[in-house]
Amino acid sequence: ARYPDRPHNAEALIVDPATGIPYILTKEQEGAAQVFRFPERPAPSPESVMLVHVGELPPEIRIVTGADVSPDGLRLLVRTYVGIHEFTRSPSEPFEALFSASPCAIDPASEPQGEAISYAEGDGAIYTISEGPFPPIHRASCVR
């Protein structure tokens, strides 16, 4: 797959649970993280896949290291080295409305370099992990 504008660094890949379409959230050193999706129709070969730019995250969210979508597709967690942001949409809005929603900041666990994040199944809690040798996995509840 290729980006339509230039090469990007990316560590976060999510999938719309309703359509199965993958999205990439870029990891930008300068400027806001960009959001790209795979085309709805399969390409003849992986090399010919041109990603579609669908938006960007708020400017304070740049260095995205992980992301996850809730099973119902209504919530999106975005992890950076130092923060966690949750985006929400209503069931009547399209999946891509998540990327333009106002995020809610979630206090991260005391981690030296936040890397990965995931929703826990069933109860809305989240798991996070940092980089480094033998990092603990943290579990926290999302307060709504």
Backbone as a ProteinNet text record, in pm:
[ID]
protein_1_A
[PRIMARY]
ARYPDRPHNAEALIVDPATGIPYILTKEQEGAAQVFRFPERPAPSPESVMLVHVGELPPEIRIVTGADVSPDGLRLLVRTYVGIHEFTRSPSEPFEALFSASPCAIDPASEPQGEAISYAEGDGAIYTISEGPFPPIHRASCVR
[TERTIARY]
84.5	0	88.4	39.2	113.3	25.3	91.3	22.7	8.8	-97.5	-117.1	-24	36.9	116.2	266.6	306.1	447.3	456.5	576.1	588.8	556.8	499.8	467.3	517.4	547.2	576.2	442.5	417.6	291	310.5	245.3	247.1	106.9	4.5	-133	-218.2	-280	-368.7	-497	-610	-740.1	-830.3	-938.6	-1033	-1173.9	-1250.3	-1391.7	-1462.1	-1517.8	-1577.9	-1701.1	-1766.5	-1885.9	-1851.8	-1744.6	-1711.6	-1587.6	-1503.1	-1377.2	-1269.5	-1294.6	-1196.2	-1089.2	-960.4	-852	-821.1	-776	-732.8	-595.2	-511.4	-378.6	-375.4	-325.3	-303.4	-153	-106.9	36.6	99.3	229.5	310.3	395.5	352.5	418.5	505	626.5	713	670.1	619.2	570	431.4	340.4	204.9	119.9	-7.6	-104.5	-90.5	-128.3	-131.9	-236.3	-202.9	-291.8	-363.7	-482.1	-560.8	-583.9	-549.4	-567.5	-646.8	-726.1	-797.4	-763.4	-782.7	-766.1	-889.1	-875	-992.2	-1095.3	-1219.6	-1328	-1321.4	-1266.8	-1254.1	-1112.1	-1096	-960.7	-884.6	-755.9	-670.4	-618.8	-577.3	-526.1	-401.2	-320.2	-200.2	-173.7	-105.8	-78	-0.4	87.8	167.5	82.7	-32.1	-114.8	-219.4	-220.8	-318.8	-277.9	-364.5	-341.5	-433	-373.4	-451.3	-526.2	-635.3	-718.5	-704	-667.9	-656.2	-796.9	-830.4	-965.5	-967.5	-851.3	-850.2	-726	-733.7	-623.6	-679.8	-599.2	-638.3	-607.4	-657.9	-625.9	-474.3	-428.1	-284.5	-200	-259.4	-180.9	-155.5	-220.4	-201.9	-115.7	15.2	108.3	174.3	238.9	321.9	237.4	155.8	64.5	143.4	134.8	206.9	113.6	-14.8	-109.9	-252	-345	-486	-570.7	-696.1	-790.7	-931.5	-1018.1	-1158.7	-1241.7	-1343.5	-1433	-1505.5	-1548.8	-1615.9	-1738.5	-1808	-1925.4	-1889.2	-1761.6	-1716.4	-1752.5	-1801	-1843.9	-1735.6	-1627.5	-1520.5	-1384.9	-1294.2	-1158.7	-1060.5	-965	-855.3	-732.6	-664.2	-539.2	-433.4	-321	-211.3	-95.2	-35	91.1	191.1	314.3	413.5	367.5	296.8	263.8	114.5	28.4	-113.6	-203.3	-329.1	-433.7	-552.7	-609.2	-723.8	-833	-956.5	-1069	-1165	-1199.8	-1294.6	-1422.7	-1537.2	-1664.6	-1753.5	-1843.3	-1943.1	-2075.8	-2182.7	-2313.9	-2337.8	-2429.2	-2458.1	-2507.9	-2565.3	-2616.4	-2507.1	-2388.5	-2279.1	-2194.6	-2130.3	-2042	-1915.3	-1848.1	-1726.3	-1623	-1605.3	-1502.8	-1531.9	-1651.6	-1680.7	-1593.5	-1543.1	-1454	-1333.3	-1279.6	-1155.5	-1172.4	-1292.5	-1315.1	-1386.1	-1413.4	-1476.2	-1376.3	-1426.8	-1339.6	-1299.8	-1169.7	-1128.1	-1136.6	-1152	-1147.5	-1012.7	-937.1	-807.6	-830.3	-756.4	-760.4	-623.6	-620.3	-491.7	-423.6	-302.4	-231.6	-167.7	-140.7	-65	74	142.1	277.8	369.5	385.1	466.9	573	697	802.5	785	728.6	708.1	590.4	470.9	350.5	357	323.4	333.2	202.7	141.6	26.8	-94.6	-212.3	-337.1	-444.1	-538	-646.5	-764.8	-884.4	-1002.9	-1007.4	-1051.5	-1078.2	-1215.8	-1236.2	-1364.4	-1471.5	-1586	-1702.2	-1724.1	-1625.3	-1653.3	-1601.1	-1541.7	-1496.2	-1364.8	-1300.4	-1169.1	-1067.2	-949.3	-843	-716.1	-634	-501.8	-397.9	-287.6	-176.3	-45.6	55.5	188.7	291.2	404.5	512.7	621.2	715.8	832.2	935.3	1020.3	1127.5	1127.9	1232.8	1240.4	1140.3	1062.4	965.6	867.6	805.8	711.4	583	525.7	397.8	283.9	180.9	58.9	-34.6	-83.1	-173.6	-317	-408.9	-552.1	-619.6	-702.3	-771.9	-914.9	-1002.6	-1141.4	-1157.2	-1237.2	-1271.7	-1389.7	-1374.4	-1483.3	-1558.9	-1688.9	-1771.4	-1873
-118.4	0	124	228.6	354.7	469.4	566.7	689.3	778.8	860.3	943.5	1064.6	1102.6	1225.4	1202	1125	1101.9	985	931.8	826.1	879.8	795	830.9	720.9	758.9	662.6	629.2	503.8	466.3	344.4	346.8	234.5	191.9	259.3	229.7	190.8	74.3	22	-21.5	30.1	-6	-55.9	-121.1	-173.1	-134.6	-81.1	-52.5	-187	-215.9	-347.8	-374.4	-270.1	-290.6	-323.8	-263.4	-282.2	-367.3	-378.9	-450.6	-369.5	-241.1	-156.5	-111.6	-132.8	-88.3	60.7	120.4	260.5	266.8	357.8	381.2	520	530.1	658.5	680.1	790.5	810.6	864	849.9	897.2	1011.9	1134.7	1252.6	1322.2	1357.5	1435.8	1582.2	1630.6	1767.9	1764.2	1841.6	1844.5	1731.6	1740.3	1643.7	1507.5	1403.8	1268.6	1264.3	1197.8	1185.3	1050.8	1047.2	923.9	885.7	761.5	707.6	577.9	549.5	422.4	349.1	219.4	138.9	158.9	145	160.8	51.5	82.3	-12.5	-133.2	-114	-225.3	-279.1	-409.4	-466.4	-426.6	-404.4	-373.3	-503.7	-499.4	-621.3	-676.9	-588.6	-634.5	-541.4	-589.7	-504.2	-377.9	-387.3	-271.7	-162	-198.4	-99.2	-34.9	-69.9	-12.1	131	225.7	365.2	398.5	433.8	470.4	600.6	620.8	740.1	823.4	950.4	1039.6	1079	1055.7	1086.6	1194.4	1241.8	1348.8	1346.7	1425.3	1429.9	1443.4	1404.3	1415.6	1556.9	1597	1730.4	1751.6	1876.3	1902.7	1857.5	1847	1803.4	1652.1	1579.9	1434.9	1407.7	1388.6	1373.8	1236.8	1201.9	1082	963.3	911.7	801.4	670.8	601.2	474.7	353.8	377	266.7	319.2	232.5	270.7	144.4	160.9	49.8	105.3	26.5	61.5	-32.6	20.9	-63.8	-160.4	-276.1	-374.8	-320.5	-222.7	-165.9	-53.5	-14.4	89.4	230.7	250.3	383.5	460.8	392.8	459.2	423.7	518.4	502.3	550.2	465.4	503	531.7	642.2	675.4	697	627.3	631.8	709.7	795.7	860.1	822.6	868.8	837.9	882.7	995.2	1053.2	1067.5	1029.2	1051.4	947.1	949.8	864.4	954.3	937.2	1017.3	922.5	950.9	868.9	955.6	907.5	973.6	890.9	956.7	884	941.2	857	899.5	835.2	888.4	828.6	720.1	627.4	520.8	573.3	693.6	748.5	811.9	831.3	893.1	786.2	823.6	727.1	702.7	591.7	555.7	668.5	731	834.5	959.8	972.9	1085.1	1078.6	960.1	946.8	1038.7	1053	1126.9	1277.7	1328.7	1472.6	1506.1	1405.6	1428.9	1493.8	1562.5	1618.9	1507.1	1484.7	1373.9	1407.9	1304.8	1314.6	1257.7	1333.4	1284.3	1187.5	1078.7	979	978	983.9	980.3	847	850.7	725	672.9	544.5	486.4	548.7	540.4	593.7	503.2	539.3	461	552.1	505.9	591.7	626.2	535.6	560	476.6	535.2	462.3	413.6	288.2	230.2	171.4	80.8	8.5	26.8	9.8	27.8	-62.5	-105.4	-190.1	-179.9	-189.4	-202.7	-344.4	-358.3	-490.1	-533.9	-660.6	-710	-696.8	-642.3	-644.9	-526.5	-486.2	-386.1	-246	-224.2	-91.3	-49	-135.9	-102.4	-100.6	-47	-43	-106.4	-156.7	-208.8	-120.7	-93.8	-20.3	-89	-62.5	-115	-15	-9.6	80.1	2.6	76.2	13.4	-16.7	-113.4	-144.5	-290.9	-332.6	-472.7	-501.7	-605.5	-652.7	-544.7	-471.2	-368.6	-432	-375.1	-428	-387.7	-468.8	-434.4	-369.5	-250.1	-177.9	-193.3	-202.7	-209.7	-96.3	-21.6	91.4	95.6	153.9	170.6	303.4	303.6	428.2	488.8	610.1	679.4	760.5	738.1	811.7	894.6
0	0	0	-64	-72	-24	38.2	77.8	-45	-51.7	-170.2	-178.1	-65	-66	-51.8	47.3	77.1	173.7	198	298.8	438.8	523	661.3	753.7	877.4	982.7	1048.3	1075.6	1139.3	1228.1	1344.3	1437.7	1478.1	1426.2	1467.5	1346.9	1356.9	1254	1323.3	1276.5	1333.4	1220.9	1258	1159.4	1201.4	1106.4	1130.6	1147	1265.9	1286.9	1200.3	1151	1068.8	923.9	871.3	729.5	706.3	808.8	792.7	722.9	698.8	630.5	729.5	696.4	784.5	767.6	876.4	880.6	944.2	896.6	952.2	1013	1136.5	1202.9	1206.4	1148.2	1135.2	1263.3	1269	1381.9	1328.9	1353.9	1298.4	1402.8	1365.5	1454.3	1455.7	1343.9	1332.6	1270.3	1324.1	1271.4	1326.8	1298.7	1351.3	1284.1	1358.1	1302	1190.8	1083.2	968	972.7	911.5	907.8	761.5	729.9	595.8	606.4	503.4	499.7	371.4	378.5	259.2	171.2	39.9	-46.7	-19.5	-52.5	-27.3	-120	-238.8	-333	-329.2	-333	-333.7	-460.3	-445.6	-559.8	-620.1	-746.6	-809.8	-741.6	-682.4	-611.6	-494.3	-389.1	-272.8	-309.2	-409.4	-449.1	-512.1	-568.2	-636.3	-545.7	-418.5	-326.2	-292.7	-325.1	-289.7	-172.4	-59.5	58.2	33.1	105.5	92.3	219.1	204	319.8	363.6	490.8	539	646.4	688.9	787.6	873.1	978.8	1074.2	1214.1	1310.5	1450.7	1498.6	1614.8	1666.2	1672.2	1656.3	1644.8	1763	1880.6	1996.8	1996.1	1906.4	1896.9	1773.8	1797.7	1686.4	1683.5	1791.6	1792.4	1839.7	1749.4	1780.7	1783.3	1896.7	1912.4	1917.6	1928.6	1932.5	1926.6	1889.8	1884.5	1888.6	1929.2	1927.2	1912.8	1851.6	1834	1919.4	1985.3	2064	1970.3	2021.3	1935.2	1862.1	1921.8	1855	1758.1	1753.3	1661.4	1701.7	1823.6	1867.4	1941.8	1980.1	2055.5	1995.2	2003.5	1952.6	2057.9	2093.2	2182.3	2097.8	2127.9	2060.4	2166.9	2152.9	2250.3	2190.7	2271.7	2237	2345.9	2333.1	2436.4	2574.9	2581.2	2711.9	2739.7	2648.8	2671.9	2607.8	2651.8	2596.1	2565.2	2447.2	2404.6	2356.9	2399.8	2354.9	2275	2157.2	2068.3	2068.8	2064	2059.6	1949.1	1902.2	1803.9	1840.4	1787.5	1810.8	1705.5	1733.6	1636.2	1501.4	1499.1	1373	1286.6	1342.2	1267.3	1197.8	1086	1019.7	1101.5	1076.2	1148.6	1145.2	1030.5	1016.9	1098.1	1155	1245	1369.9	1403.1	1519.2	1507	1386.3	1368.6	1382.7	1369.8	1385.6	1516.7	1598.6	1729.3	1824.7	1925.3	2028.6	2123.9	2140.1	2226.2	2374	2453	2598.5	2641.2	2720.6	2768.8	2883.8	2883.3	2990.2	3055.1	3188.3	3257.8	3232.4	3176.1	3152.8	3280.2	3281.2	3392.5	3390.7	3500.5	3507.7	3425.9	3299.4	3208.3	3147.5	3138	3085.3	2937.6	2860.1	2717.6	2671	2674.2	2636.1	2492.9	2472.5	2338.6	2286.7	2359.1	2305.5	2395.4	2334	2407.7	2347.7	2431.7	2383.8	2478.9	2422.5	2506.5	2561.3	2685.6	2742.5	2693	2681.2	2633.2	2740.7	2701.6	2788.9	2879.7	2957.8	3061.4	3030.5	2914.9	2878.2	2940.1	3014.6	3070.2	2956.6	2985.9	2886.6	2942.1	2850.9	2884.3	2816.5	2886.7	2827.8	2864.8	2784.2	2811.8	2759.8	2826.9	2790.3	2717.2	2662.9	2602	2709.9	2684.6	2778.2	2815.8	2886.5	2928.7	3040.6	3025	3125.2	3172.2	3081	3125.3	3177.9	3282.8	3331.6	3238.1	3236.3	3164.1	3264.9	3232.2	3321.7	3273.1	3367.4	3337	3411.2	3340.6	3402.2	3350.5	3430	3388.4	3317.4	3212.9	3145.1	3219.1	3263.9	3332.9	3229.7	3220.8	3124	3196.2
[MASK]
++++++++++++++++++++++++++++++++++++++++++++++++++++++++++++++++++++++++++++++++++++++++++++++++++++++++++++++++++++++++++++++++++++++++++++++++

